[in-house]
Amino acid sequence: MKMNDGIFILGQDGKILNTNQQAANWYGVPSAQLINRKFHELVNPGNLSEIEIELEKLFLKKSATIKNIKIPGPNGRNLEVEFSAMQVELEKNSVILVVVHDVTERN
């Protein structure tokens, strides 16, 4: 089964703890190269303040949705994506689950 959405698991500090292969494919690197990077480092700088605001909201209401964000994609082409994030318990730890959906073709 092929997953079209990128999946990230973040620590409370915003560092990437784990990711799926689709997310790594978008950035053209092995998954291991994304681990321990800050999630906000992966978006275009023009969207950085919006990401930071929504992540702050995430801590208040336990979920957030961010639409029409650009991330650097393969071959230097930007992808337009939507993020859905929520706090979840994983192995007795509170982590942030982020699902990133590519909406480039829709827009």
PDB file of N, CA and C in Angstrom:
ATOM      1  N   MET A   1       0.840  -1.182   0.000  1.00  0.00           N
ATOM      2  CA  MET A   1       0.000   0.000   0.000  1.00  0.00           C
ATOM      3  C   MET A   1       0.884   1.245   0.000  1.00  0.00           C
ATOM      4  N   LYS A   2       0.589   2.195  -0.877  1.00  0.00           N
ATOM      5  CA  LYS A   2       1.361   3.422  -0.951  1.00  0.00           C
ATOM      6  C   LYS A   2       0.616   4.535  -0.234  1.00  0.00           C
ATOM      7  N   MET A   3       1.297   5.212   0.666  1.00  0.00           N
ATOM      8  CA  MET A   3       0.727   6.335   1.415  1.00  0.00           C
ATOM      9  C   MET A   3       1.095   7.618   0.680  1.00  0.00           C
ATOM     10  N   ASN A   4       0.104   8.420   0.310  1.00  0.00           N
ATOM     11  CA  ASN A   4       0.362   9.671  -0.386  1.00  0.00           C
ATOM     12  C   ASN A   4       0.615  10.835   0.559  1.00  0.00           C
ATOM     13  N   ASP A   5       0.221  10.707   1.808  1.00  0.00           N
ATOM     14  CA  ASP A   5       0.408  11.768   2.788  1.00  0.00           C
ATOM     15  C   ASP A   5       1.720  11.580   3.528  1.00  0.00           C
ATOM     16  N   GLY A   6       2.352  12.693   3.835  1.00  0.00           N
ATOM     17  CA  GLY A   6       3.547  12.661   4.670  1.00  0.00           C
ATOM     18  C   GLY A   6       3.122  12.627   6.127  1.00  0.00           C
ATOM     19  N   ILE A   7       3.760  11.794   6.921  1.00  0.00           N
ATOM     20  CA  ILE A   7       3.447  11.668   8.343  1.00  0.00           C
ATOM     21  C   ILE A   7       4.701  12.019   9.147  1.00  0.00           C
ATOM     22  N   PHE A   8       4.542  12.881  10.128  1.00  0.00           N
ATOM     23  CA  PHE A   8       5.633  13.251  11.023  1.00  0.00           C
ATOM     24  C   PHE A   8       5.179  13.039  12.464  1.00  0.00           C
ATOM     25  N   ILE A   9       6.058  12.542  13.292  1.00  0.00           N
ATOM     26  CA  ILE A   9       5.830  12.501  14.735  1.00  0.00           C
ATOM     27  C   ILE A   9       6.860  13.436  15.343  1.00  0.00           C
ATOM     28  N   LEU A  10       6.359  14.440  16.080  1.00  0.00           N
ATOM     29  CA  LEU A  10       7.220  15.468  16.663  1.00  0.00           C
ATOM     30  C   LEU A  10       7.219  15.364  18.175  1.00  0.00           C
ATOM     31  N   GLY A  11       8.347  15.700  18.770  1.00  0.00           N
ATOM     32  CA  GLY A  11       8.402  15.869  20.215  1.00  0.00           C
ATOM     33  C   GLY A  11       7.766  17.202  20.580  1.00  0.00           C
ATOM     34  N   GLN A  12       7.572  17.443  21.857  1.00  0.00           N
ATOM     35  CA  GLN A  12       6.969  18.692  22.307  1.00  0.00           C
ATOM     36  C   GLN A  12       7.842  19.899  21.968  1.00  0.00           C
ATOM     37  N   ASP A  13       9.114  19.670  21.682  1.00  0.00           N
ATOM     38  CA  ASP A  13      10.022  20.757  21.304  1.00  0.00           C
ATOM     39  C   ASP A  13      10.003  21.037  19.801  1.00  0.00           C
ATOM     40  N   GLY A  14       9.165  20.297  19.051  1.00  0.00           N
ATOM     41  CA  GLY A  14       9.051  20.505  17.616  1.00  0.00           C
ATOM     42  C   GLY A  14      10.065  19.737  16.787  1.00  0.00           C
ATOM     43  N   LYS A  15      10.908  18.937  17.443  1.00  0.00           N
ATOM     44  CA  LYS A  15      11.875  18.132  16.696  1.00  0.00           C
ATOM     45  C   LYS A  15      11.206  16.884  16.149  1.00  0.00           C
ATOM     46  N   ILE A  16      11.611  16.486  14.958  1.00  0.00           N
ATOM     47  CA  ILE A  16      11.055  15.306  14.306  1.00  0.00           C
ATOM     48  C   ILE A  16      11.626  14.054  14.957  1.00  0.00           C
ATOM     49  N   LEU A  17      10.726  13.202  15.454  1.00  0.00           N
ATOM     50  CA  LEU A  17      11.122  11.936  16.067  1.00  0.00           C
ATOM     51  C   LEU A  17      11.060  10.790  15.067  1.00  0.00           C
ATOM     52  N   ASN A  18      10.106  10.879  14.129  1.00  0.00           N
ATOM     53  CA  ASN A  18       9.931   9.826  13.139  1.00  0.00           C
ATOM     54  C   ASN A  18       9.123  10.391  11.979  1.00  0.00           C
ATOM     55  N   THR A  19       9.228   9.739  10.840  1.00  0.00           N
ATOM     56  CA  THR A  19       8.500  10.168   9.648  1.00  0.00           C
ATOM     57  C   THR A  19       8.284   8.958   8.744  1.00  0.00           C
ATOM     58  N   ASN A  20       7.349   9.083   7.834  1.00  0.00           N
ATOM     59  CA  ASN A  20       7.163   7.983   6.883  1.00  0.00           C
ATOM     60  C   ASN A  20       7.963   8.234   5.612  1.00  0.00           C
ATOM     61  N   GLN A  21       7.986   7.261   4.733  1.00  0.00           N
ATOM     62  CA  GLN A  21       8.794   7.350   3.515  1.00  0.00           C
ATOM     63  C   GLN A  21       8.302   8.449   2.587  1.00  0.00           C
ATOM     64  N   GLN A  22       7.001   8.680   2.517  1.00  0.00           N
ATOM     65  CA  GLN A  22       6.479   9.719   1.624  1.00  0.00           C
ATOM     66  C   GLN A  22       7.029  11.088   2.002  1.00  0.00           C
ATOM     67  N   ALA A  23       7.082  11.388   3.273  1.00  0.00           N
ATOM     68  CA  ALA A  23       7.632  12.674   3.711  1.00  0.00           C
ATOM     69  C   ALA A  23       9.090  12.799   3.284  1.00  0.00           C
ATOM     70  N   ALA A  24       9.848  11.748   3.455  1.00  0.00           N
ATOM     71  CA  ALA A  24      11.253  11.762   3.043  1.00  0.00           C
ATOM     72  C   ALA A  24      11.372  11.937   1.530  1.00  0.00           C
ATOM     73  N   ASN A  25      10.485  11.295   0.778  1.00  0.00           N
ATOM     74  CA  ASN A  25      10.506  11.418  -0.683  1.00  0.00           C
ATOM     75  C   ASN A  25      10.321  12.868  -1.126  1.00  0.00           C
ATOM     76  N   TRP A  26       9.432  13.606  -0.452  1.00  0.00           N
ATOM     77  CA  TRP A  26       9.197  15.002  -0.815  1.00  0.00           C
ATOM     78  C   TRP A  26      10.475  15.818  -0.704  1.00  0.00           C
ATOM     79  N   TYR A  27      11.290  15.512   0.291  1.00  0.00           N
ATOM     80  CA  TYR A  27      12.516  16.278   0.517  1.00  0.00           C
ATOM     81  C   TYR A  27      13.728  15.661  -0.175  1.00  0.00           C
ATOM     82  N   GLY A  28      13.537  14.486  -0.766  1.00  0.00           N
ATOM     83  CA  GLY A  28      14.611  13.850  -1.512  1.00  0.00           C
ATOM     84  C   GLY A  28      15.757  13.350  -0.651  1.00  0.00           C
ATOM     85  N   VAL A  29      15.440  12.988   0.596  1.00  0.00           N
ATOM     86  CA  VAL A  29      16.467  12.481   1.517  1.00  0.00           C
ATOM     87  C   VAL A  29      15.938  11.241   2.221  1.00  0.00           C
ATOM     88  N   PRO A  30      16.835  10.423   2.774  1.00  0.00           N
ATOM     89  CA  PRO A  30      16.362   9.301   3.598  1.00  0.00           C
ATOM     90  C   PRO A  30      15.675   9.832   4.859  1.00  0.00           C
ATOM     91  N   SER A  31      14.731   9.086   5.370  1.00  0.00           N
ATOM     92  CA  SER A  31      14.003   9.482   6.589  1.00  0.00           C
ATOM     93  C   SER A  31      14.951   9.846   7.717  1.00  0.00           C
ATOM     94  N   ALA A  32      16.046   9.113   7.841  1.00  0.00           N
ATOM     95  CA  ALA A  32      16.998   9.340   8.937  1.00  0.00           C
ATOM     96  C   ALA A  32      17.555  10.769   8.923  1.00  0.00           C
ATOM     97  N   GLN A  33      17.622  11.396   7.755  1.00  0.00           N
ATOM     98  CA  GLN A  33      18.140  12.770   7.683  1.00  0.00           C
ATOM     99  C   GLN A  33      17.142  13.811   8.170  1.00  0.00           C
ATOM    100  N   LEU A  34      15.888  13.423   8.327  1.00  0.00           N
ATOM    101  CA  LEU A  34      14.884  14.351   8.857  1.00  0.00           C
ATOM    102  C   LEU A  34      14.786  14.277  10.382  1.00  0.00           C
ATOM    103  N   ILE A  35      15.199  13.160  10.952  1.00  0.00           N
ATOM    104  CA  ILE A  35      15.102  12.959  12.402  1.00  0.00           C
ATOM    105  C   ILE A  35      15.953  13.999  13.125  1.00  0.00           C
ATOM    106  N   ASN A  36      15.382  14.536  14.199  1.00  0.00           N
ATOM    107  CA  ASN A  36      15.999  15.544  15.073  1.00  0.00           C
ATOM    108  C   ASN A  36      16.052  16.945  14.482  1.00  0.00           C
ATOM    109  N   ARG A  37      15.542  17.139  13.268  1.00  0.00           N
ATOM    110  CA  ARG A  37      15.431  18.497  12.736  1.00  0.00           C
ATOM    111  C   ARG A  37      14.165  19.119  13.295  1.00  0.00           C
ATOM    112  N   LYS A  38      14.152  20.432  13.424  1.00  0.00           N
ATOM    113  CA  LYS A  38      12.932  21.130  13.825  1.00  0.00           C
ATOM    114  C   LYS A  38      11.963  21.113  12.644  1.00  0.00           C
ATOM    115  N   PHE A  39      10.710  20.784  12.911  1.00  0.00           N
ATOM    116  CA  PHE A  39       9.709  20.674  11.849  1.00  0.00           C
ATOM    117  C   PHE A  39       9.597  21.960  11.035  1.00  0.00           C
ATOM    118  N   HIS A  40       9.627  23.106  11.708  1.00  0.00           N
ATOM    119  CA  HIS A  40       9.451  24.370  10.982  1.00  0.00           C
ATOM    120  C   HIS A  40      10.592  24.658  10.011  1.00  0.00           C
ATOM    121  N   GLU A  41      11.724  23.958  10.137  1.00  0.00           N
ATOM    122  CA  GLU A  41      12.823  24.130   9.182  1.00  0.00           C
ATOM    123  C   GLU A  41      12.458  23.595   7.795  1.00  0.00           C
ATOM    124  N   LEU A  42      11.411  22.797   7.704  1.00  0.00           N
ATOM    125  CA  LEU A  42      11.055  22.138   6.451  1.00  0.00           C
ATOM    126  C   LEU A  42      10.078  22.928   5.588  1.00  0.00           C
ATOM    127  N   VAL A  43       9.637  24.091   6.068  1.00  0.00           N
ATOM    128  CA  VAL A  43       8.698  24.897   5.275  1.00  0.00           C
ATOM    129  C   VAL A  43       9.421  26.095   4.689  1.00  0.00           C
ATOM    130  N   ASN A  44       8.848  26.685   3.659  1.00  0.00           N
ATOM    131  CA  ASN A  44       9.430  27.888   3.074  1.00  0.00           C
ATOM    132  C   ASN A  44       9.399  29.014   4.102  1.00  0.00           C
ATOM    133  N   PRO A  45      10.440  29.821   4.152  1.00  0.00           N
ATOM    134  CA  PRO A  45      10.506  30.894   5.157  1.00  0.00           C
ATOM    135  C   PRO A  45       9.308  31.826   5.159  1.00  0.00           C
ATOM    136  N   GLY A  46       8.659  32.030   4.022  1.00  0.00           N
ATOM    137  CA  GLY A  46       7.492  32.904   3.968  1.00  0.00           C
ATOM    138  C   GLY A  46       6.305  32.380   4.758  1.00  0.00           C
ATOM    139  N   ASN A  47       6.286  31.085   5.050  1.00  0.00           N
ATOM    140  CA  ASN A  47       5.195  30.481   5.813  1.00  0.00           C
ATOM    141  C   ASN A  47       5.559  30.242   7.276  1.00  0.00           C
ATOM    142  N   LEU A  48       6.769  30.602   7.660  1.00  0.00           N
ATOM    143  CA  LEU A  48       7.267  30.262   8.988  1.00  0.00           C
ATOM    144  C   LEU A  48       6.422  30.843  10.113  1.00  0.00           C
ATOM    145  N   SER A  49       6.038  32.107  10.032  1.00  0.00           N
ATOM    146  CA  SER A  49       5.273  32.712  11.120  1.00  0.00           C
ATOM    147  C   SER A  49       3.911  32.041  11.264  1.00  0.00           C
ATOM    148  N   GLU A  50       3.281  31.677  10.159  1.00  0.00           N
ATOM    149  CA  GLU A  50       1.981  30.996  10.224  1.00  0.00           C
ATOM    150  C   GLU A  50       2.120  29.630  10.894  1.00  0.00           C
ATOM    151  N   ILE A  51       3.182  28.907  10.562  1.00  0.00           N
ATOM    152  CA  ILE A  51       3.418  27.600  11.181  1.00  0.00           C
ATOM    153  C   ILE A  51       3.607  27.761  12.683  1.00  0.00           C
ATOM    154  N   GLU A  52       4.410  28.733  13.090  1.00  0.00           N
ATOM    155  CA  GLU A  52       4.669  28.939  14.517  1.00  0.00           C
ATOM    156  C   GLU A  52       3.394  29.304  15.263  1.00  0.00           C
ATOM    157  N   ILE A  53       2.549  30.148  14.672  1.00  0.00           N
ATOM    158  CA  ILE A  53       1.277  30.529  15.305  1.00  0.00           C
ATOM    159  C   ILE A  53       0.383  29.309  15.473  1.00  0.00           C
ATOM    160  N   GLU A  54       0.264  28.502  14.433  1.00  0.00           N
ATOM    161  CA  GLU A  54      -0.613  27.333  14.508  1.00  0.00           C
ATOM    162  C   GLU A  54      -0.079  26.290  15.489  1.00  0.00           C
ATOM    163  N   LEU A  55       1.230  26.137  15.578  1.00  0.00           N
ATOM    164  CA  LEU A  55       1.778  25.190  16.555  1.00  0.00           C
ATOM    165  C   LEU A  55       1.513  25.668  17.978  1.00  0.00           C
ATOM    166  N   GLU A  56       1.537  26.979  18.202  1.00  0.00           N
ATOM    167  CA  GLU A  56       1.170  27.509  19.521  1.00  0.00           C
ATOM    168  C   GLU A  56      -0.287  27.181  19.835  1.00  0.00           C
ATOM    169  N   LYS A  57      -1.176  27.346  18.856  1.00  0.00           N
ATOM    170  CA  LYS A  57      -2.591  27.003  19.048  1.00  0.00           C
ATOM    171  C   LYS A  57      -2.749  25.520  19.375  1.00  0.00           C
ATOM    172  N   LEU A  58      -1.908  24.708  18.750  1.00  0.00           N
ATOM    173  CA  LEU A  58      -1.961  23.268  18.969  1.00  0.00           C
ATOM    174  C   LEU A  58      -1.825  22.942  20.451  1.00  0.00           C
ATOM    175  N   PHE A  59      -0.950  23.633  21.150  1.00  0.00           N
ATOM    176  CA  PHE A  59      -0.745  23.365  22.571  1.00  0.00           C
ATOM    177  C   PHE A  59      -1.947  23.804  23.405  1.00  0.00           C
ATOM    178  N   LEU A  60      -2.714  24.766  22.911  1.00  0.00           N
ATOM    179  CA  LEU A  60      -3.889  25.228  23.642  1.00  0.00           C
ATOM    180  C   LEU A  60      -5.120  24.363  23.393  1.00  0.00           C
ATOM    181  N   LYS A  61      -5.351  23.990  22.143  1.00  0.00           N
ATOM    182  CA  LYS A  61      -6.591  23.261  21.840  1.00  0.00           C
ATOM    183  C   LYS A  61      -6.385  21.828  21.377  1.00  0.00           C
ATOM    184  N   LYS A  62      -5.158  21.350  21.383  1.00  0.00           N
ATOM    185  CA  LYS A  62      -4.797  19.957  21.096  1.00  0.00           C
ATOM    186  C   LYS A  62      -4.879  19.557  19.637  1.00  0.00           C
ATOM    187  N   SER A  63      -5.286  20.467  18.735  1.00  0.00           N
ATOM    188  CA  SER A  63      -5.262  20.159  17.310  1.00  0.00           C
ATOM    189  C   SER A  63      -5.157  21.458  16.519  1.00  0.00           C
ATOM    190  N   ALA A  64      -4.685  21.349  15.283  1.00  0.00           N
ATOM    191  CA  ALA A  64      -4.552  22.515  14.419  1.00  0.00           C
ATOM    192  C   ALA A  64      -4.586  22.055  12.975  1.00  0.00           C
ATOM    193  N   THR A  65      -5.061  22.937  12.101  1.00  0.00           N
ATOM    194  CA  THR A  65      -5.057  22.686  10.662  1.00  0.00           C
ATOM    195  C   THR A  65      -4.475  23.919   9.989  1.00  0.00           C
ATOM    196  N   ILE A  66      -3.569  23.692   9.067  1.00  0.00           N
ATOM    197  CA  ILE A  66      -2.933  24.784   8.345  1.00  0.00           C
ATOM    198  C   ILE A  66      -3.083  24.486   6.862  1.00  0.00           C
ATOM    199  N   LYS A  67      -3.644  25.424   6.116  1.00  0.00           N
ATOM    200  CA  LYS A  67      -3.897  25.208   4.694  1.00  0.00           C
ATOM    201  C   LYS A  67      -2.994  26.092   3.842  1.00  0.00           C
ATOM    202  N   ASN A  68      -2.745  25.613   2.631  1.00  0.00           N
ATOM    203  CA  ASN A  68      -2.026  26.372   1.611  1.00  0.00           C
ATOM    204  C   ASN A  68      -0.649  26.856   2.068  1.00  0.00           C
ATOM    205  N   ILE A  69       0.152  25.914   2.517  1.00  0.00           N
ATOM    206  CA  ILE A  69       1.532  26.179   2.908  1.00  0.00           C
ATOM    207  C   ILE A  69       2.434  25.598   1.825  1.00  0.00           C
ATOM    208  N   LYS A  70       3.485  26.301   1.511  1.00  0.00           N
ATOM    209  CA  LYS A  70       4.432  25.801   0.513  1.00  0.00           C
ATOM    210  C   LYS A  70       5.641  25.175   1.216  1.00  0.00           C
ATOM    211  N   ILE A  71       6.038  24.014   0.707  1.00  0.00           N
ATOM    212  CA  ILE A  71       7.247  23.360   1.184  1.00  0.00           C
ATOM    213  C   ILE A  71       8.130  23.069  -0.026  1.00  0.00           C
ATOM    214  N   PRO A  72       9.442  23.059   0.178  1.00  0.00           N
ATOM    215  CA  PRO A  72      10.317  22.699  -0.940  1.00  0.00           C
ATOM    216  C   PRO A  72      10.093  21.244  -1.308  1.00  0.00           C
ATOM    217  N   GLY A  73       9.835  20.985  -2.565  1.00  0.00           N
ATOM    218  CA  GLY A  73       9.580  19.617  -3.014  1.00  0.00           C
ATOM    219  C   GLY A  73      10.737  19.075  -3.834  1.00  0.00           C
ATOM    220  N   PRO A  74      10.523  17.927  -4.435  1.00  0.00           N
ATOM    221  CA  PRO A  74      11.581  17.328  -5.240  1.00  0.00           C
ATOM    222  C   PRO A  74      11.901  18.178  -6.469  1.00  0.00           C
ATOM    223  N   ASN A  75      13.125  18.103  -6.922  1.00  0.00           N
ATOM    224  CA  ASN A  75      13.580  18.799  -8.128  1.00  0.00           C
ATOM    225  C   ASN A  75      13.432  20.321  -8.035  1.00  0.00           C
ATOM    226  N   GLY A  76      13.505  20.870  -6.815  1.00  0.00           N
ATOM    227  CA  GLY A  76      13.428  22.315  -6.642  1.00  0.00           C
ATOM    228  C   GLY A  76      12.051  22.911  -6.836  1.00  0.00           C
ATOM    229  N   ARG A  77      11.040  22.085  -6.980  1.00  0.00           N
ATOM    230  CA  ARG A  77       9.661  22.538  -7.211  1.00  0.00           C
ATOM    231  C   ARG A  77       8.937  22.606  -5.870  1.00  0.00           C
ATOM    232  N   ASN A  78       8.239  23.710  -5.612  1.00  0.00           N
ATOM    233  CA  ASN A  78       7.472  23.825  -4.379  1.00  0.00           C
ATOM    234  C   ASN A  78       6.204  22.987  -4.457  1.00  0.00           C
ATOM    235  N   LEU A  79       5.849  22.395  -3.333  1.00  0.00           N
ATOM    236  CA  LEU A  79       4.569  21.699  -3.187  1.00  0.00           C
ATOM    237  C   LEU A  79       3.670  22.557  -2.315  1.00  0.00           C
ATOM    238  N   GLU A  80       2.400  22.608  -2.648  1.00  0.00           N
ATOM    239  CA  GLU A  80       1.431  23.269  -1.781  1.00  0.00           C
ATOM    240  C   GLU A  80       0.746  22.176  -0.969  1.00  0.00           C
ATOM    241  N   VAL A  81       0.733  22.353   0.355  1.00  0.00           N
ATOM    242  CA  VAL A  81       0.246  21.301   1.235  1.00  0.00           C
ATOM    243  C   VAL A  81      -0.691  21.853   2.297  1.00  0.00           C
ATOM    244  N   GLU A  82      -1.400  20.934   2.919  1.00  0.00           N
ATOM    245  CA  GLU A  82      -2.195  21.218   4.110  1.00  0.00           C
ATOM    246  C   GLU A  82      -1.664  20.349   5.226  1.00  0.00           C
ATOM    247  N   PHE A  83      -1.591  20.923   6.421  1.00  0.00           N
ATOM    248  CA  PHE A  83      -1.153  20.194   7.601  1.00  0.00           C
ATOM    249  C   PHE A  83      -2.329  19.988   8.534  1.00  0.00           C
ATOM    250  N   SER A  84      -2.440  18.820   9.104  1.00  0.00           N
ATOM    251  CA  SER A  84      -3.346  18.578  10.231  1.00  0.00           C
ATOM    252  C   SER A  84      -2.473  18.037  11.345  1.00  0.00           C
ATOM    253  N   ALA A  85      -2.591  18.613  12.508  1.00  0.00           N
ATOM    254  CA  ALA A  85      -1.742  18.199  13.626  1.00  0.00           C
ATOM    255  C   ALA A  85      -2.588  18.009  14.871  1.00  0.00           C
ATOM    256  N   MET A  86      -2.194  17.041  15.679  1.00  0.00           N
ATOM    257  CA  MET A  86      -2.886  16.820  16.947  1.00  0.00           C
ATOM    258  C   MET A  86      -1.913  16.227  17.951  1.00  0.00           C
ATOM    259  N   GLN A  87      -2.173  16.501  19.212  1.00  0.00           N
ATOM    260  CA  GLN A  87      -1.379  15.891  20.271  1.00  0.00           C
ATOM    261  C   GLN A  87      -1.952  14.512  20.564  1.00  0.00           C
ATOM    262  N   VAL A  88      -1.078  13.538  20.675  1.00  0.00           N
ATOM    263  CA  VAL A  88      -1.491  12.166  20.968  1.00  0.00           C
ATOM    264  C   VAL A  88      -0.525  11.568  21.994  1.00  0.00           C
ATOM    265  N   GLU A  89      -0.971  10.505  22.640  1.00  0.00           N
ATOM    266  CA  GLU A  89      -0.120   9.760  23.563  1.00  0.00           C
ATOM    267  C   GLU A  89       0.478   8.578  22.813  1.00  0.00           C
ATOM    268  N   LEU A  90       1.790   8.447  22.866  1.00  0.00           N
ATOM    269  CA  LEU A  90       2.493   7.364  22.208  1.00  0.00           C
ATOM    270  C   LEU A  90       3.516   6.811  23.183  1.00  0.00           C
ATOM    271  N   GLU A  91       3.312   5.570  23.567  1.00  0.00           N
ATOM    272  CA  GLU A  91       4.197   4.922  24.532  1.00  0.00           C
ATOM    273  C   GLU A  91       4.386   5.783  25.780  1.00  0.00           C
ATOM    274  N   LYS A  92       3.275   6.271  26.322  1.00  0.00           N
ATOM    275  CA  LYS A  92       3.220   7.070  27.555  1.00  0.00           C
ATOM    276  C   LYS A  92       3.855   8.448  27.424  1.00  0.00           C
ATOM    277  N   ASN A  93       4.113   8.891  26.196  1.00  0.00           N
ATOM    278  CA  ASN A  93       4.657  10.223  25.952  1.00  0.00           C
ATOM    279  C   ASN A  93       3.678  11.019  25.104  1.00  0.00           C
ATOM    280  N   SER A  94       3.575  12.301  25.394  1.00  0.00           N
ATOM    281  CA  SER A  94       2.750  13.182  24.583  1.00  0.00           C
ATOM    282  C   SER A  94       3.585  13.658  23.396  1.00  0.00           C
ATOM    283  N   VAL A  95       3.110  13.367  22.187  1.00  0.00           N
ATOM    284  CA  VAL A  95       3.804  13.756  20.961  1.00  0.00           C
ATOM    285  C   VAL A  95       2.815  14.463  20.042  1.00  0.00           C
ATOM    286  N   ILE A  96       3.332  15.035  18.989  1.00  0.00           N
ATOM    287  CA  ILE A  96       2.493  15.711  18.003  1.00  0.00           C
ATOM    288  C   ILE A  96       2.515  14.897  16.723  1.00  0.00           C
ATOM    289  N   LEU A  97       1.342  14.485  16.273  1.00  0.00           N
ATOM    290  CA  LEU A  97       1.192  13.750  15.021  1.00  0.00           C
ATOM    291  C   LEU A  97       0.799  14.759  13.950  1.00  0.00           C
ATOM    292  N   VAL A  98       1.596  14.851  12.902  1.00  0.00           N
ATOM    293  CA  VAL A  98       1.330  15.788  11.807  1.00  0.00           C
ATOM    294  C   VAL A  98       1.130  14.992  10.529  1.00  0.00           C
ATOM    295  N   VAL A  99      -0.006  15.205   9.875  1.00  0.00           N
ATOM    296  CA  VAL A  99      -0.291  14.596   8.580  1.00  0.00           C
ATOM    297  C   VAL A  99      -0.246  15.728   7.555  1.00  0.00           C
ATOM    298  N   VAL A 100       0.567  15.544   6.526  1.00  0.00           N
ATOM    299  CA  VAL A 100       0.753  16.570   5.498  1.00  0.00           C
ATOM    300  C   VAL A 100       0.205  16.014   4.187  1.00  0.00           C
ATOM    301  N   HIS A 101      -0.753  16.737   3.610  1.00  0.00           N
ATOM    302  CA  HIS A 101      -1.421  16.302   2.385  1.00  0.00           C
ATOM    303  C   HIS A 101      -1.044  17.254   1.239  1.00  0.00           C
ATOM    304  N   ASP A 102      -0.536  16.700   0.161  1.00  0.00           N
ATOM    305  CA  ASP A 102      -0.154  17.483  -1.021  1.00  0.00           C
ATOM    306  C   ASP A 102      -1.420  17.896  -1.777  1.00  0.00           C
ATOM    307  N   VAL A 103      -1.650  19.212  -1.880  1.00  0.00           N
ATOM    308  CA  VAL A 103      -2.816  19.724  -2.609  1.00  0.00           C
ATOM    309  C   VAL A 103      -2.384  20.528  -3.840  1.00  0.00           C
ATOM    310  N   THR A 104      -1.153  20.331  -4.280  1.00  0.00           N
ATOM    311  CA  THR A 104      -0.609  21.076  -5.408  1.00  0.00           C
ATOM    312  C   THR A 104      -1.508  20.989  -6.633  1.00  0.00           C
ATOM    313  N   GLU A 105      -1.930  19.789  -6.974  1.00  0.00           N
ATOM    314  CA  GLU A 105      -2.757  19.597  -8.178  1.00  0.00           C
ATOM    315  C   GLU A 105      -4.150  20.195  -8.033  1.00  0.00           C
ATOM    316  N   ARG A 106      -4.655  20.273  -6.812  1.00  0.00           N
ATOM    317  CA  ARG A 106      -5.998  20.819  -6.563  1.00  0.00           C
ATOM    318  C   ARG A 106      -6.016  22.327  -6.783  1.00  0.00           C
ATOM    319  N   ASN A 107      -4.911  22.977  -6.468  1.00  0.00           N
ATOM    320  CA  ASN A 107      -4.863  24.447  -6.551  1.00  0.00           C
ATOM    321  C   ASN A 107      -4.254  24.868  -7.821  1.00  0.00           C
TER     322      ASN A 107
END
